[in-house]
Short mmCIF file of C-alpha atoms and ligand atoms in Angstrom, two decimals:
data_model
loop_
_atom_site.label_atom_id
_atom_site.label_comp_id
_atom_site.label_asym_id
_atom_site.label_seq_id
_atom_site.Cartn_x
_atom_site.Cartn_y
_atom_site.Cartn_z
CA MET K 233 3.49 -35.62 -25.85
CA ASP K 234 5.23 -37.64 -23.10
CA ARG K 235 4.10 -41.05 -21.84
CA ILE K 236 4.98 -42.79 -18.77
CA LEU K 237 5.48 -46.72 -18.51
CA VAL K 238 4.95 -48.50 -15.35
CA ARG K 239 5.86 -52.41 -14.94
CA GLY K 240 4.16 -53.63 -11.90
CA GLY K 241 5.31 -55.91 -9.00
CA ASN K 242 8.11 -54.18 -7.26
CA ARG K 243 7.93 -53.17 -3.55
CA LEU K 244 8.81 -49.54 -2.68
CA SER K 245 11.67 -48.87 -0.13
CA GLY K 246 13.83 -46.00 0.81
CA THR K 247 12.89 -42.11 0.94
CA ILE K 248 10.73 -39.88 -0.89
CA PRO K 249 11.51 -36.01 -0.58
CA ILE K 250 8.13 -34.06 -0.51
CA SER K 251 8.05 -30.81 -2.77
CA GLY K 252 6.51 -27.56 -1.92
CA ALA K 253 2.52 -27.55 -2.17
CA LYS K 254 1.15 -26.87 -5.67
CA ASN K 255 -2.17 -25.49 -3.91
CA SER K 256 -0.33 -23.13 -1.68
CA ALA K 257 2.29 -21.89 -4.29
CA LEU K 258 -0.48 -20.83 -6.62
CA THR K 259 -2.21 -18.74 -3.92
CA LEU K 260 1.12 -17.37 -2.52
CA LEU K 261 2.51 -16.24 -5.92
CA PRO K 262 -0.24 -13.49 -6.69
CA CYS K 263 0.54 -12.11 -3.17
CA ALA K 264 3.54 -10.34 -4.92
CA LEU K 265 1.25 -7.90 -6.48
CA LEU K 266 0.14 -6.65 -3.19
CA THR K 267 3.23 -4.58 -2.67
CA ASP K 268 6.11 -2.91 -4.58
CA GLU K 269 8.55 -4.36 -2.40
CA PRO K 270 10.40 -7.81 -3.16
CA LEU K 271 8.56 -11.15 -2.15
CA THR K 272 10.80 -14.20 -1.85
CA LEU K 273 9.14 -17.70 -1.76
CA ARG K 274 11.27 -20.56 -0.98
CA ASN K 275 10.62 -24.31 -1.38
CA LEU K 276 8.47 -23.57 -4.53
CA PRO K 277 7.88 -26.84 -6.69
CA ARG K 278 9.17 -27.12 -10.10
CA LEU K 279 5.71 -27.67 -11.69
CA ALA K 280 4.16 -26.58 -15.05
CA ASP K 281 1.44 -24.60 -13.21
CA VAL K 282 3.97 -22.59 -11.16
CA ASP K 283 5.93 -21.69 -14.33
CA SER K 284 2.48 -20.77 -15.96
CA PHE K 285 1.65 -18.37 -12.97
CA GLY K 286 4.95 -16.76 -13.25
CA HIS K 287 4.32 -15.98 -16.76
CA LEU K 288 1.04 -14.49 -16.05
CA LEU K 289 2.57 -12.39 -13.30
CA ASN K 290 5.12 -11.14 -15.81
CA GLN K 291 2.36 -9.88 -18.01
CA LEU K 292 1.03 -7.98 -15.06
CA GLY K 293 4.37 -6.11 -14.49
CA CYS K 294 5.73 -8.50 -11.92
CA SER K 295 9.41 -9.74 -12.46
CA THR K 296 10.07 -13.07 -11.34
CA MET K 297 13.67 -14.33 -10.64
CA ILE K 298 14.65 -17.95 -10.08
CA GLU K 299 17.54 -18.29 -7.64
CA GLY K 300 19.10 -21.47 -6.25
CA ALA K 301 17.50 -24.02 -3.97
CA ARG K 302 18.33 -23.68 -0.18
CA PRO K 303 19.80 -27.27 1.25
CA GLU K 304 17.06 -27.61 3.44
CA ASP K 305 14.36 -26.90 0.77
CA PHE K 306 13.37 -29.26 -1.87
CA GLY K 307 12.15 -26.74 -3.96
CA ARG K 308 13.25 -23.32 -5.93
CA VAL K 309 13.71 -19.98 -4.51
CA MET K 310 11.79 -17.28 -6.38
CA THR K 311 11.94 -13.60 -5.97
CA LEU K 312 8.98 -11.62 -7.48
CA ARG K 313 8.73 -7.78 -7.62
CA ALA K 314 5.87 -5.94 -8.79
CA GLY K 315 7.38 -2.43 -8.53
CA LYS K 316 4.27 -1.23 -10.82
CA VAL K 317 1.19 -3.20 -11.93
CA THR K 318 1.29 -2.58 -15.69
CA ALA K 319 -1.82 -4.53 -16.60
CA THR K 320 -4.95 -5.63 -14.55
CA ILE K 321 -6.40 -8.27 -16.62
CA ALA K 322 -6.20 -12.28 -16.80
CA PRO K 323 -7.02 -13.11 -20.32
CA TYR K 324 -9.22 -15.97 -21.65
CA ASP K 325 -6.39 -18.02 -23.27
CA ILE K 326 -4.47 -18.12 -19.92
CA VAL K 327 -7.45 -18.60 -17.31
CA ARG K 328 -8.81 -21.49 -19.62
CA LYS K 329 -5.47 -23.39 -19.28
CA MET K 330 -5.02 -22.81 -15.80
CA ARG K 331 -8.07 -22.06 -13.56
CA ALA K 332 -6.06 -20.92 -10.69
CA SER K 333 -5.13 -17.85 -12.65
CA ILE K 334 -8.32 -16.34 -11.50
CA LEU K 335 -6.46 -15.82 -8.14
CA VAL K 336 -5.07 -12.63 -9.43
CA LEU K 337 -8.38 -11.14 -9.16
CA GLY K 338 -8.15 -10.21 -5.54
CA PRO K 339 -4.57 -8.97 -5.27
CA LEU K 340 -5.01 -6.72 -8.49
CA LEU K 341 -8.08 -5.25 -7.02
CA ALA K 342 -6.44 -4.51 -3.73
CA ARG K 343 -3.29 -2.93 -5.35
CA ALA K 344 -4.56 -1.22 -8.65
CA GLY K 345 -8.11 -0.58 -7.58
CA GLU K 346 -9.48 -2.73 -10.32
CA ALA K 347 -8.98 -6.06 -12.05
CA THR K 348 -10.53 -7.99 -14.99
CA VAL K 349 -10.62 -11.79 -15.21
CA SER K 350 -12.01 -14.00 -17.93
CA LEU K 351 -14.64 -16.42 -16.55
CA PRO K 352 -12.80 -19.61 -16.34
CA GLY K 353 -15.23 -22.21 -17.83
CA GLY K 354 -15.50 -25.69 -16.86
CA CYS K 355 -12.83 -28.37 -16.49
CA ALA K 356 -12.64 -32.18 -16.34
CA ILE K 357 -13.96 -32.46 -12.82
CA GLY K 358 -16.89 -29.99 -13.02
CA ASN K 359 -18.32 -26.64 -14.02
CA ARG K 360 -16.39 -25.02 -11.33
CA PRO K 361 -18.17 -21.52 -11.18
CA ILE K 362 -16.63 -18.45 -9.57
CA ASP K 363 -19.62 -16.72 -8.37
CA LEU K 364 -18.53 -16.94 -4.53
CA HIS K 365 -15.21 -15.16 -5.59
CA LEU K 366 -17.44 -12.46 -7.15
CA LYS K 367 -19.85 -12.27 -4.09
CA ALA K 368 -17.08 -11.93 -1.51
CA LEU K 369 -15.50 -8.96 -3.50
CA GLU K 370 -19.06 -7.36 -3.81
CA ALA K 371 -19.40 -7.74 0.08
CA PHE K 372 -16.47 -5.93 0.57
CA GLY K 373 -17.67 -3.11 -1.52
CA ALA K 374 -16.35 -3.58 -4.94
CA GLN K 375 -18.38 -2.47 -7.96
CA MET K 376 -18.60 -5.89 -10.34
CA GLU K 377 -19.46 -5.93 -13.99
CA THR K 378 -19.76 -9.02 -16.40
CA THR K 379 -19.50 -8.79 -20.04
CA SER K 380 -18.59 -10.97 -22.84
CA GLY K 381 -17.03 -13.84 -20.71
CA TYR K 382 -15.09 -11.23 -18.61
CA VAL K 383 -15.68 -10.02 -15.08
CA THR K 384 -14.22 -6.72 -13.82
CA ALA K 385 -14.18 -5.65 -10.20
CA ARG K 386 -13.49 -1.89 -9.12
CA ALA K 387 -12.83 -0.23 -6.02
CA LYS K 388 -14.01 3.41 -5.64
CA ASP K 389 -11.04 5.53 -4.83
CA GLY K 390 -8.77 2.43 -5.11
CA ARG K 391 -9.40 0.90 -1.82
CA LEU K 392 -12.16 -1.42 -0.85
CA PRO K 393 -14.34 -0.01 2.02
CA GLY K 394 -14.69 -3.43 3.86
CA GLY K 395 -17.65 -5.65 4.72
CA LYS K 396 -18.64 -9.24 5.59
CA ILE K 397 -19.29 -12.47 3.42
CA ILE K 398 -20.95 -15.49 4.71
CA PHE K 399 -20.02 -18.23 2.09
CA PRO K 400 -22.96 -20.61 1.54
CA VAL K 401 -20.38 -23.25 0.41
CA VAL K 402 -16.87 -23.79 1.73
CA SER K 403 -14.81 -22.64 -1.24
CA VAL K 404 -10.88 -22.68 -0.86
CA GLY K 405 -10.40 -20.32 -4.01
CA ALA K 406 -13.00 -17.81 -3.10
CA THR K 407 -11.53 -17.73 0.53
CA GLU K 408 -8.25 -16.84 -1.12
CA ASN K 409 -9.43 -14.17 -3.28
CA ALA K 410 -11.23 -12.68 -0.45
CA LEU K 411 -8.45 -12.71 1.77
CA MET K 412 -6.06 -11.11 -0.87
CA ALA K 413 -8.56 -8.40 -1.70
CA ALA K 414 -9.06 -7.78 1.97
CA ALA K 415 -5.36 -7.29 2.57
CA ARG K 416 -5.52 -3.51 1.40
CA ALA K 417 -9.26 -2.67 2.34
CA ARG K 418 -9.71 0.65 4.31
CA GLY K 419 -11.97 -1.00 6.81
CA THR K 420 -12.51 -4.41 8.38
CA CYS K 421 -13.40 -7.47 6.26
CA VAL K 422 -15.09 -10.59 7.78
CA ILE K 423 -15.21 -13.84 6.08
CA GLU K 424 -17.58 -16.40 7.53
CA ASN K 425 -17.56 -20.32 6.64
CA ALA K 426 -14.13 -19.85 5.22
CA ALA K 427 -12.22 -22.73 4.26
CA ARG K 428 -9.74 -24.04 6.71
CA GLU K 429 -7.43 -26.07 4.38
CA PRO K 430 -3.76 -25.75 5.48
CA GLU K 431 -3.00 -23.84 2.22
CA ILE K 432 -5.51 -21.11 3.53
CA VAL K 433 -3.31 -20.87 6.65
CA ASP K 434 -0.21 -20.82 4.64
CA LEU K 435 -1.50 -17.79 2.92
CA CYS K 436 -2.84 -16.00 6.06
CA ASN K 437 0.72 -16.54 7.63
CA LEU K 438 2.39 -14.93 4.47
CA LEU K 439 -0.24 -11.91 4.54
CA VAL K 440 0.64 -11.54 8.29
CA ALA K 441 4.14 -11.37 7.31
CA MET K 442 3.60 -8.78 4.65
CA GLY K 443 1.77 -6.50 7.50
CA VAL K 444 -1.92 -7.54 7.32
CA GLN K 445 -3.72 -8.23 10.58
CA ILE K 446 -5.75 -11.41 10.38
CA ASP K 447 -7.70 -13.08 13.52
CA GLY K 448 -9.09 -16.54 13.46
CA ILE K 449 -6.41 -18.16 11.27
CA GLY K 450 -7.38 -21.96 10.88
CA THR K 451 -10.90 -21.38 11.81
CA GLU K 452 -14.02 -20.99 9.45
CA THR K 453 -14.19 -17.07 10.56
CA LEU K 454 -11.61 -14.75 9.45
CA THR K 455 -11.31 -11.08 10.44
CA ILE K 456 -8.95 -9.02 8.28
CA GLU K 457 -7.45 -5.48 9.21
CA GLY K 458 -5.80 -4.45 5.90
CA THR K 459 -3.11 -1.86 5.57
CA ASP K 460 -2.28 0.60 2.75
CA ARG K 461 1.32 -0.48 2.75
CA LEU K 462 2.11 -4.10 2.50
CA HIS K 463 5.82 -4.82 2.57
CA GLY K 464 7.77 -7.56 1.11
CA ALA K 465 8.69 -10.91 2.92
CA THR K 466 10.61 -14.27 2.65
CA TYR K 467 8.48 -17.14 3.09
CA ARG K 468 8.81 -20.98 2.84
CA VAL K 469 6.01 -22.59 1.07
CA MET K 470 4.32 -25.59 3.08
CA PRO K 471 4.98 -29.19 1.91
CA ASP K 472 2.37 -30.67 -0.35
CA ARG K 473 0.05 -32.84 1.64
CA ILE K 474 -1.58 -34.22 -1.37
CA GLU K 475 1.70 -35.33 -3.19
CA ALA K 476 2.59 -37.14 0.43
CA GLY K 477 -0.66 -38.83 0.59
CA SER K 478 -0.47 -39.87 -3.10
CA TYR K 479 3.03 -41.73 -2.37
CA ALA K 480 1.50 -43.03 0.99
CA CYS K 481 -1.39 -44.84 -1.38
CA ALA K 482 1.46 -46.13 -3.77
CA VAL K 483 3.20 -47.87 -0.86
CA GLY K 484 -0.18 -48.98 0.33
CA ILE K 485 -0.91 -50.98 -2.79
CA ALA K 486 2.62 -51.86 -3.84
CA GLY K 487 3.85 -52.96 -0.35
CA GLY K 488 6.99 -51.70 1.07
CA ASP K 489 8.52 -49.22 3.51
CA VAL K 490 9.13 -45.56 2.47
CA ASP K 491 10.05 -42.43 4.53
CA LEU K 492 8.08 -39.34 3.01
CA VAL K 493 10.48 -36.54 4.21
CA GLY K 494 9.53 -33.07 4.73
CA ALA K 495 5.75 -34.18 5.06
CA ASN K 496 3.70 -32.48 7.85
CA PRO K 497 1.47 -34.93 9.52
CA ALA K 498 -0.77 -32.05 10.85
CA ASP K 499 -1.76 -31.29 7.60
CA MET K 500 -2.87 -34.86 6.68
CA GLN K 501 -4.81 -36.46 9.65
CA ALA K 502 -7.79 -37.58 7.78
CA THR K 503 -5.62 -39.10 4.97
CA LEU K 504 -3.38 -40.80 7.52
CA GLY K 505 -6.37 -42.04 9.52
CA ALA K 506 -7.90 -43.66 6.25
CA LEU K 507 -4.40 -45.37 5.57
CA ARG K 508 -4.16 -46.69 9.01
CA ASP K 509 -8.08 -48.03 8.70
CA ALA K 510 -7.05 -49.80 5.52
CA GLY K 511 -4.16 -51.55 7.18
CA VAL K 512 -1.38 -49.30 6.21
CA THR K 513 1.20 -48.72 9.01
CA VAL K 514 1.79 -44.92 9.29
CA GLU K 515 4.58 -43.61 11.76
CA GLU K 516 4.53 -39.62 12.24
CA HIS K 517 8.02 -38.30 13.15
CA ARG K 518 9.80 -34.94 13.24
CA LYS K 519 10.88 -35.05 9.71
CA GLY K 520 8.03 -36.47 8.03
CA ILE K 521 5.98 -39.74 7.90
CA ARG K 522 7.08 -43.43 7.55
CA VAL K 523 4.60 -45.56 5.69
CA SER K 524 4.72 -49.29 5.48
CA SER K 525 2.47 -52.15 4.25
CA ASP K 526 2.54 -55.76 3.06
CA GLY K 527 0.16 -54.79 0.29
CA LYS K 528 -2.68 -56.59 2.01
CA LEU K 529 -5.51 -53.83 2.57
CA GLY K 530 -9.13 -53.97 3.75
CA PRO K 531 -12.08 -52.09 2.47
CA LEU K 532 -12.98 -48.53 3.46
CA THR K 533 -16.06 -46.27 3.27
CA LEU K 534 -14.80 -42.74 2.52
CA SER K 535 -16.65 -39.39 1.57
CA THR K 536 -14.68 -36.36 0.73
CA ALA K 537 -15.41 -33.38 2.53
CA PRO K 538 -13.85 -29.69 3.15
CA PHE K 539 -10.77 -29.60 5.61
CA PRO K 540 -10.47 -31.28 8.13
CA GLY K 541 -12.47 -33.92 6.39
CA PHE K 542 -11.02 -36.34 3.81
CA ALA K 543 -9.83 -34.30 0.94
CA THR K 544 -11.18 -34.68 -2.52
CA ASP K 545 -7.84 -34.39 -3.96
CA MET K 546 -7.03 -37.72 -2.30
CA GLN K 547 -10.14 -39.66 -3.70
CA ALA K 548 -8.89 -40.89 -6.97
CA GLN K 549 -5.55 -42.12 -5.32
CA PHE K 550 -7.45 -43.91 -2.60
CA MET K 551 -9.74 -45.58 -5.35
CA ALA K 552 -6.62 -46.82 -6.96
CA MET K 553 -5.13 -48.31 -3.85
CA LEU K 554 -8.47 -50.03 -2.87
CA THR K 555 -8.93 -51.81 -6.20
CA LYS K 556 -7.07 -54.43 -4.75
CA ALA K 557 -8.25 -54.26 -1.10
CA GLY K 558 -10.41 -57.15 0.13
CA GLY K 559 -14.34 -56.67 0.35
CA ALA K 560 -16.11 -53.72 -1.07
CA SER K 561 -15.19 -49.99 -0.65
CA VAL K 562 -17.67 -47.16 -0.95
CA LEU K 563 -16.28 -43.77 -1.91
CA THR K 564 -18.43 -40.61 -2.06
CA GLU K 565 -17.32 -37.53 -3.87
CA THR K 566 -19.27 -34.55 -2.23
CA ILE K 567 -16.96 -31.64 -3.75
CA PHE K 568 -17.21 -31.90 -7.32
CA GLU K 569 -19.69 -33.42 -9.71
CA ASN K 570 -17.59 -35.32 -12.01
CA ARG K 571 -14.47 -36.44 -10.43
CA TYR K 572 -14.72 -40.10 -11.57
CA MET K 573 -13.11 -39.84 -14.78
CA HIS K 574 -10.22 -42.42 -13.64
CA VAL K 575 -12.88 -45.06 -13.18
CA PRO K 576 -13.06 -46.30 -16.77
CA GLU K 577 -9.41 -46.27 -17.08
CA LEU K 578 -8.80 -48.16 -14.01
CA ALA K 579 -11.60 -50.51 -15.34
CA ARG K 580 -9.46 -51.24 -18.30
CA MET K 581 -6.88 -52.50 -15.90
CA GLY K 582 -9.30 -54.99 -14.52
CA ALA K 583 -10.64 -53.02 -11.62
CA ASP K 584 -14.37 -53.57 -10.37
CA ILE K 585 -15.82 -50.23 -9.87
CA GLN K 586 -19.42 -49.24 -9.98
CA VAL K 587 -20.25 -45.74 -10.00
CA ARG K 588 -23.96 -44.96 -8.67
CA GLY K 589 -24.44 -41.03 -8.50
CA ARG K 590 -21.87 -39.42 -6.30
CA SER K 591 -20.73 -42.89 -5.01
CA ALA K 592 -18.39 -45.57 -6.28
CA VAL K 593 -18.43 -49.05 -4.99
CA VAL K 594 -14.90 -50.60 -5.30
CA ARG K 595 -14.79 -54.35 -5.33
CA GLY K 596 -11.20 -55.67 -4.61
CA VAL K 597 -9.80 -57.98 -7.18
CA ASP K 598 -7.13 -60.26 -7.21
CA ARG K 599 -5.06 -58.99 -10.04
CA LEU K 600 -4.68 -55.90 -12.21
CA VAL K 601 -3.41 -56.23 -15.75
CA GLY K 602 -1.13 -53.21 -17.19
CA ALA K 603 -2.80 -51.45 -20.11
CA PRO K 604 -2.52 -48.36 -22.40
CA VAL K 605 -4.61 -45.79 -20.10
CA MET K 606 -5.32 -42.12 -20.62
CA ALA K 607 -4.75 -39.37 -18.00
CA THR K 608 -7.63 -37.02 -17.81
CA ASP K 609 -6.88 -34.69 -15.01
CA LEU K 610 -4.10 -34.29 -12.37
CA ARG K 611 -5.43 -36.59 -9.59
CA ALA K 612 -6.83 -39.35 -11.95
CA SER K 613 -3.55 -39.45 -13.76
CA MET K 614 -1.74 -40.23 -10.37
CA SER K 615 -4.42 -42.82 -9.71
CA LEU K 616 -3.20 -44.59 -12.96
CA ILE K 617 0.45 -44.75 -11.96
CA ILE K 618 -0.61 -46.08 -8.43
CA ALA K 619 -2.48 -48.86 -10.26
CA GLY K 620 0.30 -49.51 -12.59
CA LEU K 621 2.86 -50.19 -9.82
CA VAL K 622 0.99 -53.54 -9.04
CA ALA K 623 -0.50 -54.38 -12.38
CA GLU K 624 1.01 -57.45 -14.18
CA GLY K 625 2.81 -56.08 -17.23
CA GLU K 626 3.16 -52.72 -18.53
CA THR K 627 1.00 -49.78 -18.09
CA ASN K 628 1.15 -47.07 -20.51
CA VAL K 629 -0.10 -43.61 -19.06
CA GLN K 630 -0.75 -41.08 -21.94
CA ARG K 631 -1.02 -37.47 -21.81
CA VAL K 632 1.17 -37.13 -18.66
CA TYR K 633 1.16 -33.17 -19.04
CA HIS K 634 -1.84 -33.59 -16.47
CA LEU K 635 0.76 -35.02 -13.99
CA ASP K 636 3.41 -32.64 -14.65
CA ARG K 637 0.90 -29.96 -13.38
CA GLY K 638 1.01 -31.18 -9.73
CA TYR K 639 3.75 -33.77 -9.45
CA GLU K 640 7.44 -32.80 -9.40
CA ARG K 641 9.91 -35.43 -10.82
CA LEU K 642 7.49 -38.16 -10.20
CA GLU K 643 9.25 -40.74 -12.13
CA GLU K 644 12.53 -39.87 -10.25
CA LYS K 645 11.03 -40.05 -6.89
CA LEU K 646 9.44 -43.39 -7.61
CA SER K 647 12.38 -44.89 -9.43
CA ALA K 648 14.37 -43.77 -6.44
CA VAL K 649 12.27 -46.32 -4.17
CA GLY K 650 12.29 -49.24 -6.57
CA ALA K 651 9.46 -48.55 -8.95
CA ASP K 652 10.02 -49.94 -12.48
CA ILE K 653 8.91 -46.61 -14.14
CA GLU K 654 10.32 -44.35 -17.09
CA ARG K 655 9.13 -41.52 -19.15
CA VAL K 656 8.97 -41.84 -22.89
CA SER K 657 8.87 -38.68 -25.22
CA ASP K 658 6.94 -39.16 -28.28
CA GLY K 659 8.92 -35.92 -29.68
C1 LIG I 934 -8.98 -26.01 -4.89
O1 LIG I 934 -9.81 -25.64 -6.15
C2 LIG I 934 -7.92 -26.56 -5.29
N1 LIG I 934 -7.15 -26.10 -6.45
C3 LIG I 934 -8.48 -28.08 -5.90
O2 LIG I 934 -7.44 -28.72 -6.12
C4 LIG I 934 -9.08 -28.74 -4.69
O3 LIG I 934 -9.70 -30.13 -5.27
C5 LIG I 934 -10.29 -27.76 -4.23
O4 LIG I 934 -9.76 -26.39 -3.67
C6 LIG I 934 -11.09 -28.29 -3.22
O5 LIG I 934 -10.20 -28.46 -2.14
C7 LIG I 934 -6.25 -25.16 -5.98
O6 LIG I 934 -6.01 -24.74 -4.87
C8 LIG I 934 -5.43 -24.46 -7.32
P1 LIG I 934 -13.25 -24.62 -4.36
P2 LIG I 934 -10.98 -24.48 -5.90
O7 LIG I 934 -13.61 -23.23 -4.66
O8 LIG I 934 -10.77 -23.45 -5.15
C9 LIG I 934 -17.91 -24.93 -5.84
C10 LIG I 934 -6.07 -30.29 -7.45
O9 LIG I 934 -6.22 -31.45 -7.87
N2 LIG I 934 -17.71 -23.21 -5.94
O10 LIG I 934 -12.94 -25.01 -2.74
O11 LIG I 934 -11.52 -24.27 -7.42
C11 LIG I 934 -17.05 -25.53 -6.81
O12 LIG I 934 -17.79 -25.88 -7.99
C12 LIG I 934 -7.00 -29.33 -7.57
O13 LIG I 934 -4.98 -29.95 -6.99
C13 LIG I 934 -18.72 -22.53 -6.26
O14 LIG I 934 -19.96 -23.25 -6.47
O15 LIG I 934 -12.09 -25.34 -5.16
C14 LIG I 934 -16.96 -27.02 -5.99
O16 LIG I 934 -17.97 -27.70 -5.94
C15 LIG I 934 -8.29 -29.72 -8.23
N3 LIG I 934 -18.62 -21.30 -6.50
C16 LIG I 934 -16.88 -26.59 -4.50
O17 LIG I 934 -17.41 -25.17 -4.32
C17 LIG I 934 -17.31 -20.79 -6.56
O18 LIG I 934 -17.32 -19.64 -6.80
C18 LIG I 934 -15.37 -26.49 -4.01
O19 LIG I 934 -14.61 -25.70 -4.72
C19 LIG I 934 -16.28 -21.52 -6.27
C20 LIG I 934 -16.34 -22.95 -5.94
#
C-alpha cells in the first residue's frame, strides 16, 4: 500500500497542468460500444479508474490501444474499437470496485439490444442506488428484469422504441445512461430534469460527433433523435474542473500564486465565486486560471447542489481550506447522505468541525498539526492532502489508492510548485 507524506509550511508557486476530466472520461469510454468504428479519445487522464474501465471494455469485446500524448494535451490518446460486442454483462466483482461500470448499461442495450449489470451496492459516501437509471431505460421502452443482484435490460427487436423520462431527482449517471441508450433508439427520446454538469455536455458533444442529433445540450431538457449507424470519432476529453478546484483550494490555504493551465473557468463559476468570497484572488484567462492567496481567508456558507450550483465533489476540499479561515463556516451536503468521512480525520489534525445532520460547522483554528490519517474516499483523501500542506510537521496519508482513482500524478504536480510531498511505498 502506498502512503503520501506531506510536510506543511511551504507556499505554492508556479504552474500546475490540469488533466482530462475523470468524470467525463468514464462516460466517454463506453461510447465506443455504440459503433463498430474506431473511437479515439485524446487528453485521457492517467488514472486507475480509466485503466479499470478499459479492462471492462476489453471483456465486452472492445479493443483499447494507448497511443502517445499530443503536445497540446496533458493526457494520453486511446483508440477503442468494438468491432463486435462479445459479452453484455458488467459483473459484480468489477461493479463493486468501480461504480461507474454501470455506465456500460445504456450503450450495451443500444448496441446489442440487451445488457446485464450487477446492482452496485453502496459506497463510502452513500448507498447510491441506480433506480433512476433503470426508470429511464424502461421509459424508453426497455424490458427490465432484476434477479439475484443483477438487472437485465432488453430492447425488443434490438432497438428501443423511444419515450420520455422526467427525473424526480437530478442524476448525472442516470442522465448519461439515458443519453447513451437513446443514441440508437428508433424513436425520439426526451429527458426532462436532466443533469447539466459539463461532463454531460462533453458526452452530448461526443454523441453528436458520432452522428446522434441532440437538442437542448446544456439545459435540463434533452431531446435525442437516435440513429441506427453511429460512426467513429476523434474527441478531446474536457479538463477536470474538480482537479482544478482542488488545487485552487490548496493555494488558498497554503498561500502562493499558481497558474492552473488547461482549466476551463466556464465549468467552475460556482467554485471560483466561493474562492473569491473566501478571499482568494482568481484571475480567469485564455489558457486557464491563476489563483493567488496570502493564506488569510474568511468564512463561507456553502450548500452543495447540481450544476451550476456548488459541486458536491468540491465540498471536502473547501472544508479543508476553511479549517484555517477566520470565523465559522457552514457547509451543507445536499447530494449524498454520508459525505463527511473526512471530518474525523481532519479533527485528528486539530480542525474544529461539528457535524449536525447534513451540515458541518467549521471554526477556523490558528494551527493544524500533522498526523497519520486515513483516506476513505476520493475527495476526502484530497482534503487531507490540502490540510497537510499547512499542518505543522508531517502528515502521513494512508490508503492513497483512493487518491489514485481521481488525481493524476498528484505528488509530482504539487512538488513542482514547492510542496514538500512524497509518496512512500510499503511494498
Ligand atoms: C457522479 O456520480 C460523479 N461520478 C460523482 O463524482 C459526483 O459526486 C456525482 O455525479 C454528483 O455530481 C462520476 O461521474 C463517475 P448522481 P453519480 O447520480 O452519477 C441519487 C467523484 O468524487 N441517485 O448524480 O453516481 C444518488 O444517491 C464522484 O468524482 C438515486 O437516488 O451521482 C445521489 O444522492 C463521487 N438514484 C444523487 O442522486 C439513482 O438511480 C446524485 O447522484 C441515481 C442517483
